[in-house]
Short mmCIF file of C-alpha atoms in Angstrom, two decimals:
data_model
loop_
_atom_site.label_atom_id
_atom_site.label_comp_id
_atom_site.label_asym_id
_atom_site.label_seq_id
_atom_site.Cartn_x
_atom_site.Cartn_y
_atom_site.Cartn_z
CA MET I 1 111.91 39.44 80.75
CA PHE I 2 113.37 40.86 77.48
CA TRP I 3 110.86 39.28 75.71
CA ARG I 4 108.44 41.16 77.57
CA SER I 5 110.00 44.56 77.15
CA TRP I 6 110.30 44.62 73.62
CA TRP I 7 107.14 43.31 72.25
CA GLY I 8 106.15 44.35 75.48
CA LYS I 9 102.23 44.76 75.59
CA GLU I 10 102.44 48.66 75.02
CA GLY I 11 104.66 47.67 71.98
CA ILE I 12 101.54 45.20 70.14
CA GLY I 13 98.61 47.68 71.40
CA LEU I 14 97.56 44.88 74.02
CA ARG I 15 95.59 45.29 76.33
CA GLU I 16 96.00 43.33 79.75
CA LEU I 17 92.70 41.53 81.13
CA HIS I 18 92.40 39.83 84.44
CA VAL I 19 90.13 36.84 84.17
CA SER I 20 88.32 37.53 87.33
CA ARG I 21 86.55 40.68 84.84
CA VAL I 22 85.03 37.86 83.43
CA THR I 23 84.20 35.79 86.45
CA ASP I 24 82.13 38.75 87.70
CA ALA I 25 80.45 39.60 84.16
CA VAL I 26 79.44 35.04 84.33
CA GLU I 27 78.00 35.32 87.56
CA GLU I 28 75.47 38.38 87.54
CA LEU I 29 74.77 37.44 83.49
CA CYS I 30 74.03 33.93 85.01
CA LYS I 31 70.92 35.66 87.07
CA LYS I 32 69.77 38.32 85.14
CA ALA I 33 69.79 35.99 82.42
CA CYS I 34 67.38 33.92 84.80
CA PHE I 35 65.21 36.02 85.60
CA GLU I 36 64.47 39.23 82.61
CA LEU I 37 62.99 37.55 79.75
CA PRO I 38 65.38 39.88 76.50
CA GLU I 39 62.47 41.95 75.84
CA ASP I 40 62.16 40.68 72.29
CA VAL I 41 61.50 37.94 73.62
CA THR I 42 58.35 39.48 75.96
CA ALA I 43 57.52 41.75 71.96
CA ALA I 44 57.11 38.58 70.31
CA LEU I 45 54.88 36.86 72.80
CA GLN I 46 53.10 40.31 72.59
CA ARG I 47 52.57 39.69 69.68
CA ALA I 48 51.61 35.78 69.74
CA LEU I 49 48.93 37.52 71.70
CA GLU I 50 47.35 39.58 69.02
CA GLU I 51 47.73 36.48 66.18
CA GLU I 52 47.14 33.65 69.11
CA GLU I 53 43.25 32.24 68.01
CA SER I 54 42.59 30.07 70.14
CA PRO I 55 41.29 30.79 73.39
CA GLN I 56 43.30 28.56 75.77
CA GLY I 57 46.69 29.25 73.80
CA ARG I 58 45.88 33.39 74.36
CA GLU I 59 45.22 32.64 78.64
CA ILE I 60 48.52 30.22 77.51
CA LEU I 61 50.12 32.82 76.41
CA LYS I 62 48.85 36.43 79.17
CA GLN I 63 50.16 34.02 81.88
CA LEU I 64 54.05 34.04 80.10
CA LEU I 65 53.81 37.68 80.25
CA GLU I 66 52.42 37.46 84.38
CA ASN I 67 55.37 35.24 84.28
CA ALA I 68 58.00 37.37 83.20
CA GLU I 69 57.10 39.91 85.39
CA ILE I 70 56.54 38.41 87.62
CA ALA I 71 60.36 37.08 87.59
CA ARG I 72 61.60 40.40 86.81
CA ALA I 73 59.77 42.28 90.01
CA GLU I 74 60.77 39.84 92.19
CA GLN I 75 64.67 38.85 90.77
CA ILE I 76 62.97 35.26 90.76
CA PRO I 77 63.68 32.79 87.82
CA ILE I 78 61.60 32.20 84.46
CA CYS I 79 61.67 28.88 84.58
CA GLN I 80 63.05 26.57 87.22
CA ASP I 81 64.88 24.37 84.49
CA THR I 82 68.03 27.25 84.78
CA GLY I 83 69.94 25.20 82.23
CA VAL I 84 73.05 24.33 81.78
CA ALA I 85 75.57 27.83 81.25
CA VAL I 86 76.08 28.28 77.45
CA VAL I 87 79.43 30.69 77.76
CA PHE I 88 80.70 32.42 74.85
CA LEU I 89 83.96 34.76 74.58
CA GLU I 90 84.05 36.57 71.58
CA ILE I 91 87.82 37.43 72.74
CA GLY I 92 89.97 40.50 71.03
CA GLN I 93 91.94 39.31 69.62
CA ASP I 94 94.21 42.53 71.42
CA VAL I 95 93.59 41.19 74.98
CA HIS I 96 95.83 39.56 76.75
CA LEU I 97 94.07 37.47 79.15
CA VAL I 98 95.81 37.43 82.80
CA GLY I 99 95.63 36.33 86.37
CA GLY I 100 94.66 33.06 85.82
CA SER I 101 92.56 30.25 83.65
CA LEU I 102 90.08 31.34 81.71
CA LYS I 103 88.55 28.36 81.56
CA GLU I 104 88.35 27.75 85.34
CA ALA I 105 87.31 32.26 85.56
CA VAL I 106 84.08 31.72 83.92
CA ASP I 107 83.40 28.17 86.30
CA GLU I 108 84.10 30.21 88.99
CA GLY I 109 81.64 32.57 87.34
CA VAL I 110 78.80 29.81 86.85
CA ARG I 111 78.69 29.03 91.26
CA ARG I 112 78.80 32.05 92.10
CA GLY I 113 75.96 32.77 90.10
CA TYR I 114 74.02 29.72 90.11
CA VAL I 115 74.63 29.46 93.77
CA GLY I 116 73.97 32.76 94.68
CA GLY I 117 70.43 33.25 92.12
CA TYR I 118 69.39 30.89 94.17
CA LEU I 119 69.36 29.12 90.92
CA ARG I 120 69.30 25.74 89.58
CA LYS I 121 72.24 23.03 90.37
CA SER I 122 70.74 20.89 86.71
CA VAL I 123 74.05 19.15 85.47
CA VAL I 124 75.44 16.02 86.58
CA ARG I 125 79.22 15.23 85.91
CA ASP I 126 79.27 12.09 84.28
CA PRO I 127 76.46 11.32 82.06
CA ILE I 128 76.63 8.25 82.78
CA ARG I 129 77.14 7.69 86.54
CA ARG I 130 75.18 11.21 86.54
CA GLU I 131 75.85 12.41 90.35
CA ASN I 132 74.64 16.34 90.14
CA THR I 133 78.18 18.51 90.24
CA GLN I 134 75.59 20.88 93.25
CA ASP I 135 76.75 24.64 91.71
CA ASN I 136 76.19 23.54 87.87
CA THR I 137 79.91 23.85 86.44
CA PRO I 138 80.74 23.12 84.10
CA ALA I 139 79.56 26.41 81.61
CA ILE I 140 79.59 24.50 77.65
CA LEU I 141 81.96 27.57 76.81
CA TYR I 142 82.66 28.65 73.63
CA THR I 143 85.48 30.69 72.93
CA THR I 144 86.03 32.56 69.79
CA LEU I 145 88.05 35.48 68.29
CA VAL I 146 87.69 38.92 67.10
CA PRO I 147 89.02 42.12 66.08
CA GLY I 148 89.94 44.98 68.42
CA ASP I 149 90.62 44.84 71.89
CA ALA I 150 87.46 43.65 73.96
CA VAL I 151 86.03 40.74 75.18
CA ARG I 152 82.19 39.66 74.92
CA VAL I 153 80.42 37.90 76.96
CA THR I 154 77.29 35.52 76.53
CA VAL I 155 75.55 33.63 79.04
CA VAL I 156 72.59 31.54 77.73
CA PRO I 157 70.92 29.37 80.44
CA LYS I 158 69.42 26.22 78.03
CA GLY I 159 66.77 24.24 80.18
CA THR I 160 66.41 20.79 78.55
CA GLY I 161 63.11 20.28 77.53
CA SER I 162 63.78 22.34 74.59
CA GLU I 163 67.03 20.96 73.77
CA ASN I 164 66.31 17.53 74.12
CA MET I 165 63.80 18.31 71.42
CA SER I 166 66.88 18.75 68.44
CA ALA I 167 68.43 17.14 66.25
CA LEU I 168 71.23 17.30 63.19
CA LYS I 169 70.77 15.17 59.59
CA MET I 170 73.27 15.20 57.32
CA LEU I 171 71.30 15.97 54.19
CA THR I 172 72.97 15.40 50.31
CA PRO I 173 71.93 18.35 48.41
CA ALA I 174 69.92 17.01 45.97
CA HIS I 175 67.47 17.59 49.15
CA GLY I 176 67.86 21.26 48.65
CA PRO I 177 65.85 23.66 50.66
CA GLU I 178 63.54 21.59 50.16
CA GLY I 179 65.21 18.89 52.65
CA ILE I 180 65.70 21.09 54.39
CA ARG I 181 62.19 22.69 55.08
CA ARG I 182 60.55 18.61 56.30
CA PHE I 183 63.18 17.75 58.10
CA VAL I 184 62.98 20.94 60.54
CA VAL I 185 59.06 21.36 60.22
CA ARG I 186 59.53 17.43 60.87
CA VAL I 187 61.41 18.34 64.20
CA VAL I 188 58.56 20.04 65.78
CA GLU I 189 56.24 18.25 64.77
CA GLU I 190 57.99 15.61 66.53
CA ALA I 191 58.94 17.63 69.79
CA GLY I 192 54.61 18.73 70.31
CA ALA I 193 54.05 20.03 73.43
CA ASN I 194 57.29 18.95 74.58
CA PRO I 195 59.91 21.70 73.92
CA CYS I 196 57.09 24.35 75.75
CA PRO I 197 56.12 25.66 72.17
CA PRO I 198 55.72 28.74 71.11
CA VAL I 199 59.48 28.04 70.42
CA ILE I 200 62.47 30.03 68.88
CA VAL I 201 63.88 27.76 65.95
CA GLY I 202 67.47 27.58 65.21
CA VAL I 203 68.57 25.87 62.63
CA GLY I 204 72.36 26.02 61.07
CA LEU I 205 72.84 25.24 58.17
CA GLY I 206 76.38 23.49 56.14
CA GLY I 207 79.76 23.89 58.41
CA THR I 208 80.61 20.26 58.82
CA MET I 209 78.22 18.63 61.44
CA ASP I 210 79.27 19.69 65.26
CA LYS I 211 79.97 23.26 63.02
CA ALA I 212 76.37 23.32 61.61
CA ALA I 213 74.98 22.80 65.38
CA LEU I 214 77.38 25.77 66.98
CA MET I 215 75.25 27.61 64.05
CA ALA I 216 72.44 26.67 65.27
CA LYS I 217 72.35 27.36 68.65
CA ARG I 218 74.34 31.10 67.70
CA ALA I 219 70.42 31.35 65.89
CA LEU I 220 68.53 30.97 68.57
CA LEU I 221 70.34 34.62 69.90
CA ARG I 222 69.29 36.85 67.00
CA PRO I 223 66.22 39.46 67.89
CA VAL I 224 63.93 37.05 68.30
CA GLY I 225 62.41 37.69 63.91
CA GLN I 226 64.91 39.38 62.83
CA PRO I 227 65.34 38.04 59.03
CA HIS I 228 68.17 36.83 57.57
CA PRO I 229 70.38 38.95 55.75
CA GLN I 230 70.97 36.67 51.84
CA PRO I 231 67.15 36.88 50.84
CA HIS I 232 67.36 33.95 49.82
CA LEU I 233 67.73 33.09 53.43
CA ALA I 234 65.60 35.36 55.03
CA ALA I 235 62.85 33.86 52.07
CA LEU I 236 63.43 30.17 53.84
CA GLU I 237 62.79 31.38 57.25
CA GLU I 238 58.94 33.18 55.70
CA ASP I 239 58.25 29.63 54.15
CA ILE I 240 59.56 27.11 57.26
CA LEU I 241 57.96 29.01 59.70
CA LYS I 242 54.62 30.03 58.23
CA ASP I 243 54.88 24.71 57.32
CA ILE I 244 55.41 25.16 61.91
CA ASN I 245 52.72 27.24 62.14
CA ASP I 246 50.08 24.86 59.83
CA LEU I 247 51.10 22.76 62.58
CA GLY I 248 48.13 23.30 65.04
CA ILE I 249 50.80 22.25 68.41
CA GLY I 250 49.70 25.40 68.92
CA PRO I 251 50.53 26.90 72.74
CA GLN I 252 51.36 24.57 75.89
CA GLY I 253 50.98 21.80 72.78
CA LEU I 254 47.35 22.35 73.22
CA GLY I 255 46.29 23.45 69.74
CA GLY I 256 47.12 26.70 67.98
CA ARG I 257 48.38 28.65 65.49
CA VAL I 258 51.55 30.24 67.17
CA THR I 259 53.69 27.17 68.04
CA ALA I 260 57.21 29.00 66.83
CA LEU I 261 57.50 32.44 67.33
CA ALA I 262 60.09 32.59 64.67
CA VAL I 263 62.95 31.41 62.65
CA HIS I 264 66.54 31.67 62.51
CA VAL I 265 69.42 30.95 60.10
CA GLU I 266 72.58 30.88 60.44
CA ALA I 267 74.08 29.42 57.20
CA TYR I 268 78.42 28.84 55.90
CA ALA I 269 80.17 27.11 53.45
CA THR I 270 80.21 23.90 53.12
CA HIS I 271 81.74 20.75 51.43
CA ILE I 272 80.51 20.50 47.08
CA GLY I 273 79.53 16.59 49.05
CA ALA I 274 77.48 18.55 51.79
CA LEU I 275 73.68 19.78 53.77
CA PRO I 276 74.12 19.65 56.99
CA VAL I 277 71.12 20.61 58.96
CA ALA I 278 70.80 21.18 62.77
CA VAL I 279 67.93 21.91 64.96
CA ASN I 280 68.45 24.31 68.23
CA LEU I 281 64.99 23.95 69.38
CA GLN I 282 64.40 26.91 72.34
CA CYS I 283 61.60 27.18 74.54
CA HIS I 284 59.02 29.90 74.96
CA ALA I 285 61.79 31.52 77.88
CA ALA I 286 64.22 33.36 75.29
CA ARG I 287 67.42 33.66 77.78
CA HIS I 288 70.22 35.44 77.49
CA ALA I 289 72.61 38.25 78.71
CA SER I 290 74.78 39.53 76.88
CA VAL I 291 78.35 42.22 78.46
CA ALA I 292 81.19 44.33 76.53
CA LEU I 293 83.85 43.69 78.55
CA MET J 1 32.22 27.40 88.83
CA VAL J 2 36.16 25.10 89.07
CA ARG J 3 36.42 21.67 90.14
CA ARG J 4 38.34 21.24 93.21
CA LEU J 5 40.56 18.31 94.16
CA ARG J 6 42.03 17.08 97.69
CA PRO J 7 44.75 14.21 98.14
CA PRO J 8 44.22 10.92 97.93
CA LEU J 9 42.13 10.55 95.35
CA THR J 10 39.73 7.81 95.06
CA GLU J 11 39.45 5.36 91.85
CA ASP J 12 36.05 6.69 91.27
CA GLU J 13 36.40 10.45 91.84
CA VAL J 14 40.02 10.25 88.67
CA ARG J 15 37.48 8.45 86.86
CA SER J 16 35.15 10.80 86.61
CA LEU J 17 37.57 13.41 85.14
CA ARG J 18 37.07 14.02 81.76
CA ALA J 19 39.37 15.87 78.84
CA GLY J 20 40.35 18.92 78.61
CA GLU J 21 38.34 20.03 82.05
CA ARG J 22 40.60 22.16 84.43
CA LEU J 23 41.17 21.62 88.10
CA TYR J 24 42.73 23.63 90.21
CA ILE J 25 44.45 21.67 93.53
CA ASP J 26 44.36 21.82 97.20
CA GLY J 27 46.65 20.03 99.78
CA GLU J 28 49.67 17.51 100.09
CA ILE J 29 51.46 16.23 96.52
CA LEU J 30 54.73 14.98 96.64
CA THR J 31 57.42 15.93 93.71
CA GLY J 32 59.26 13.83 91.40
CA ARG J 33 61.18 12.87 88.48
CA ASP J 34 63.76 11.57 86.63
CA ALA J 35 65.93 9.95 89.48
CA ALA J 36 63.37 10.02 92.02
CA HIS J 37 61.35 7.72 89.49
CA ARG J 38 64.69 5.30 88.44
CA ARG J 39 64.74 5.42 92.87
CA LEU J 40 61.59 3.99 93.62
CA CYS J 41 61.77 1.38 90.66
CA GLU J 42 65.05 -0.75 91.53
CA MET J 43 63.53 -0.39 95.32
CA MET J 44 60.37 -2.23 94.22
CA ASP J 45 62.53 -4.43 92.29
CA ARG J 46 64.14 -5.48 95.95
CA GLY J 47 61.54 -5.97 97.53
CA GLN J 48 61.98 -2.75 99.04
CA LYS J 49 59.53 -0.91 101.62
CA LEU J 50 58.85 3.28 99.71
CA PRO J 51 59.58 6.02 101.15
CA VAL J 52 56.55 7.32 100.11
CA GLN J 53 53.09 6.39 100.26
CA LEU J 54 51.98 6.05 96.36
CA GLU J 55 47.94 5.06 96.94
CA GLY J 56 45.02 7.86 96.32
CA ALA J 57 48.83 9.73 95.42
CA VAL J 58 49.42 12.56 93.22
CA ILE J 59 52.92 13.25 91.53
CA TYR J 60 53.64 16.47 90.35
CA TYR J 61 56.71 16.25 88.09
CA VAL J 62 58.62 19.04 88.85
CA GLY J 63 62.15 20.07 90.66
CA PRO J 64 62.55 23.66 92.15
CA CYS J 65 64.55 26.33 92.50
CA PRO J 66 66.00 26.58 96.09
CA ALA J 67 63.71 28.70 97.55
CA LYS J 68 65.27 32.47 98.15
CA PRO J 69 65.69 33.81 102.04
CA GLY J 70 61.27 34.53 102.97
CA GLN J 71 60.38 32.38 99.48
CA VAL J 72 58.62 28.39 101.04
CA ILE J 73 60.62 27.10 97.78
CA GLY J 74 62.03 28.96 93.99
CA SER J 75 60.39 28.47 90.03
CA ALA J 76 58.62 25.56 90.55
CA GLY J 77 56.71 24.33 87.41
CA PRO J 78 56.22 21.07 84.94
CA THR J 79 59.38 19.14 83.34
CA THR J 80 58.57 16.39 80.62
CA SER J 81 56.66 14.00 81.24
CA GLY J 82 58.07 12.27 78.83
CA ARG J 83 60.66 11.23 80.63
CA MET J 84 58.63 9.00 83.28
CA ASP J 85 56.72 7.10 81.24
CA PRO J 86 59.23 4.41 81.41
CA TYR J 87 58.81 4.13 84.92
CA ALA J 88 55.06 5.77 85.45
CA PRO J 89 53.17 2.28 84.45
CA ARG J 90 54.96 0.75 87.68
CA LEU J 91 53.93 3.28 89.85
CA ILE J 92 49.88 3.32 88.67
CA ALA J 93 50.07 0.18 89.37
CA ARG J 94 50.90 0.31 92.66
CA GLY J 95 48.14 2.83 92.94
CA LEU J 96 49.35 6.19 92.06
CA ARG J 97 45.88 8.53 90.86
CA ALA J 98 47.80 11.31 89.17
CA MET J 99 50.37 13.52 86.94
CA ILE J 100 51.77 16.57 87.03
CA GLY J 101 53.82 17.39 84.03
CA LYS J 102 53.83 19.24 80.43
CA GLY J 103 53.86 17.41 77.52
CA MET J 104 52.91 14.13 75.88
CA ARG J 105 52.40 10.33 77.15
CA SER J 106 53.36 7.32 75.77
CA ALA J 107 50.69 4.17 74.60
CA GLU J 108 51.95 2.53 77.36
CA VAL J 109 51.78 4.69 80.41
CA VAL J 110 47.94 5.73 78.71
CA GLU J 111 47.20 2.14 79.32
CA ALA J 112 47.97 1.86 82.56
CA MET J 113 45.90 4.41 83.46
CA LYS J 114 43.50 3.27 81.68
CA ARG J 115 43.18 -0.12 83.50
CA HIS J 116 44.18 1.30 87.13
CA GLY J 117 42.02 4.41 87.07
CA ALA J 118 44.38 6.88 86.99
CA VAL J 119 44.91 10.61 85.08
CA TYR J 120 47.92 12.78 83.53
CA LEU J 121 47.42 16.75 84.58
CA VAL J 122 48.50 19.14 82.15
CA ALA J 123 50.66 22.56 83.62
CA VAL J 124 51.54 25.63 82.30
CA GLY J 125 55.31 25.54 81.40
CA GLY J 126 57.69 27.51 82.28
CA VAL J 127 55.71 30.13 84.47
CA GLY J 128 57.76 28.43 87.88
CA ALA J 129 57.76 31.82 88.96
CA LEU J 130 53.35 31.50 88.46
CA LEU J 131 53.06 28.47 89.71
CA ALA J 132 55.62 28.92 92.79
CA LYS J 133 53.34 31.33 94.47
CA ARG J 134 50.31 28.37 94.79
CA ILE J 135 53.44 26.09 97.27
CA LYS J 136 52.39 27.17 100.96
CA ALA J 137 55.13 24.51 102.84
CA ALA J 138 57.52 22.31 101.13
CA GLU J 139 59.60 19.74 103.10
CA VAL J 140 61.69 17.26 101.22
CA ILE J 141 60.91 13.19 102.88
CA ALA J 142 62.93 11.05 100.61
CA PHE J 143 66.57 11.17 99.04
CA PRO J 144 67.61 14.25 100.14
CA GLU J 145 70.68 13.30 98.28
CA LEU J 146 69.25 14.00 94.53
CA GLY J 147 69.43 18.02 95.46
CA PRO J 148 66.57 19.48 93.00
CA GLU J 149 65.40 16.30 92.10
CA ALA J 150 65.20 14.39 95.70
CA ILE J 151 60.65 14.06 96.70
CA TYR J 152 59.53 17.11 98.50
CA ARG J 153 56.20 16.40 100.35
CA LEU J 154 54.09 20.60 98.41
CA ARG J 155 51.42 22.00 99.89
CA VAL J 156 49.42 23.33 97.45
CA GLU J 157 46.47 26.23 96.83
CA ASP J 158 44.20 27.18 93.89
CA PHE J 159 46.95 24.99 92.60
CA PRO J 160 46.22 25.12 88.33
CA VAL J 161 45.73 22.15 86.20
CA MET J 162 44.34 20.75 83.55
CA VAL J 163 43.20 17.68 82.45
CA GLY J 164 46.03 16.63 79.86
CA ILE J 165 44.92 12.30 79.12
CA ASP J 166 41.51 11.10 81.71
CA ALA J 167 40.87 7.70 82.38
CA ASN J 168 39.06 6.69 79.36
CA GLY J 169 42.25 7.54 77.39
CA CYS J 170 41.29 10.74 75.49
CA ASP J 171 43.36 13.28 74.87
CA ILE J 172 43.81 17.02 74.66
CA TYR J 173 47.20 17.12 73.17
CA ARG J 174 46.02 15.62 70.24
CA MET J 175 43.09 17.05 70.47
CA GLY J 176 43.85 20.45 70.42
CA ARG J 177 46.43 19.58 66.93
CA GLU J 178 44.04 18.08 65.43
CA LYS J 179 41.21 21.49 65.31
CA TYR J 180 43.84 23.87 64.45
CA ARG J 181 46.32 21.44 62.09
CA ARG J 182 45.69 23.48 58.08
CA ASP J 183 47.16 20.77 55.38
CA ARG J 184 49.78 22.51 53.87
CA GLY J 185 48.32 23.49 49.69
#
């Protein structure tokens, strides 16, 4: 075709990538994420073991580490709730995806990963009728366009014990950082033992309702305990973490010093009248895996 | 010496357990989570015979992963018990003696436990690989179409739990939190 040959992929530097590469990546990442707890998470659990005063809490943390080792060695799921597959694709704007539908390619990867990896199928097709899809599809798919010619694929198998205890509130500017702190701490306090503490607390501040919720989820992908680069947000993270760990909830909610491993805040511009705050809780099995294509 | 429980359990046995006590379970337990509980209650509404024997039974709130070749069962840790709260009192009234799960229970469930004599046992959430090793046999006995939510009969050995809420209503979640809480200065 004229336009293709003249403006073709070489002409403007488009890189072609077959969507089957995305399928293969998603398949592998579903399994890897469910079997192998990331090193930053195991390191955070080790630190928690040093800090925890409750003998029972320490015993639980040791079991979490032992469980992670077994799962990695035997390539079996860390937790039976292998979650809904949340897939983030960061697509370089110089990439041309060919060979079929990207959405279907991602779902095919999830299907192969969950069926072939003996992972639990935890997705129902309709929230009212609740019929299991039997292959854990569809994925929850988020795509963003970024500069460059690579595609970064991240799979987050998100269990529902912690997801169910997440919350969002539209605060107003008058609430300020104090209001944010109170709301986040209250969400963790009310969640108590249910989200499988020690948890990681993802907080999305600003934007709109939907933007805040997505930021809260993305905040969970930051290496555990790495502070926000902006000092005022890093200070807020530290302040909230201290308050959460004073709640006494502890490992598995049975009492102790370590209720949260970290608080990660992400922020974005917002309306003059708005202060959305979203809190996405993540259990100690903070599973995620990425690859660049 | 850690006490051991072997189901079916009697009311006296269950009433003698104390919150915070560690136990091992040996023998047969049932599994059940959201969809299976809903089905059981719907069958009770219709006056139908239940596909499982609840008298003296232990139900483990779990939806296991499928077994890999050579495994008895895939990862199999406890799920959040609170989602079964709307159904649990009816099962307790039918003779259910123990529930295994994680997380807090409602006042209605605790009330039913006190009245009929039942106990809530907790297992560590998120150690599904470790707990699967204590399960020696697994067989689907009801609602196979529910997949991971089907009711299984499990044979367990040295299955480690702790009494979370006893038949007097003593609750280790509340006690543990109070012990380590620091009030904001």
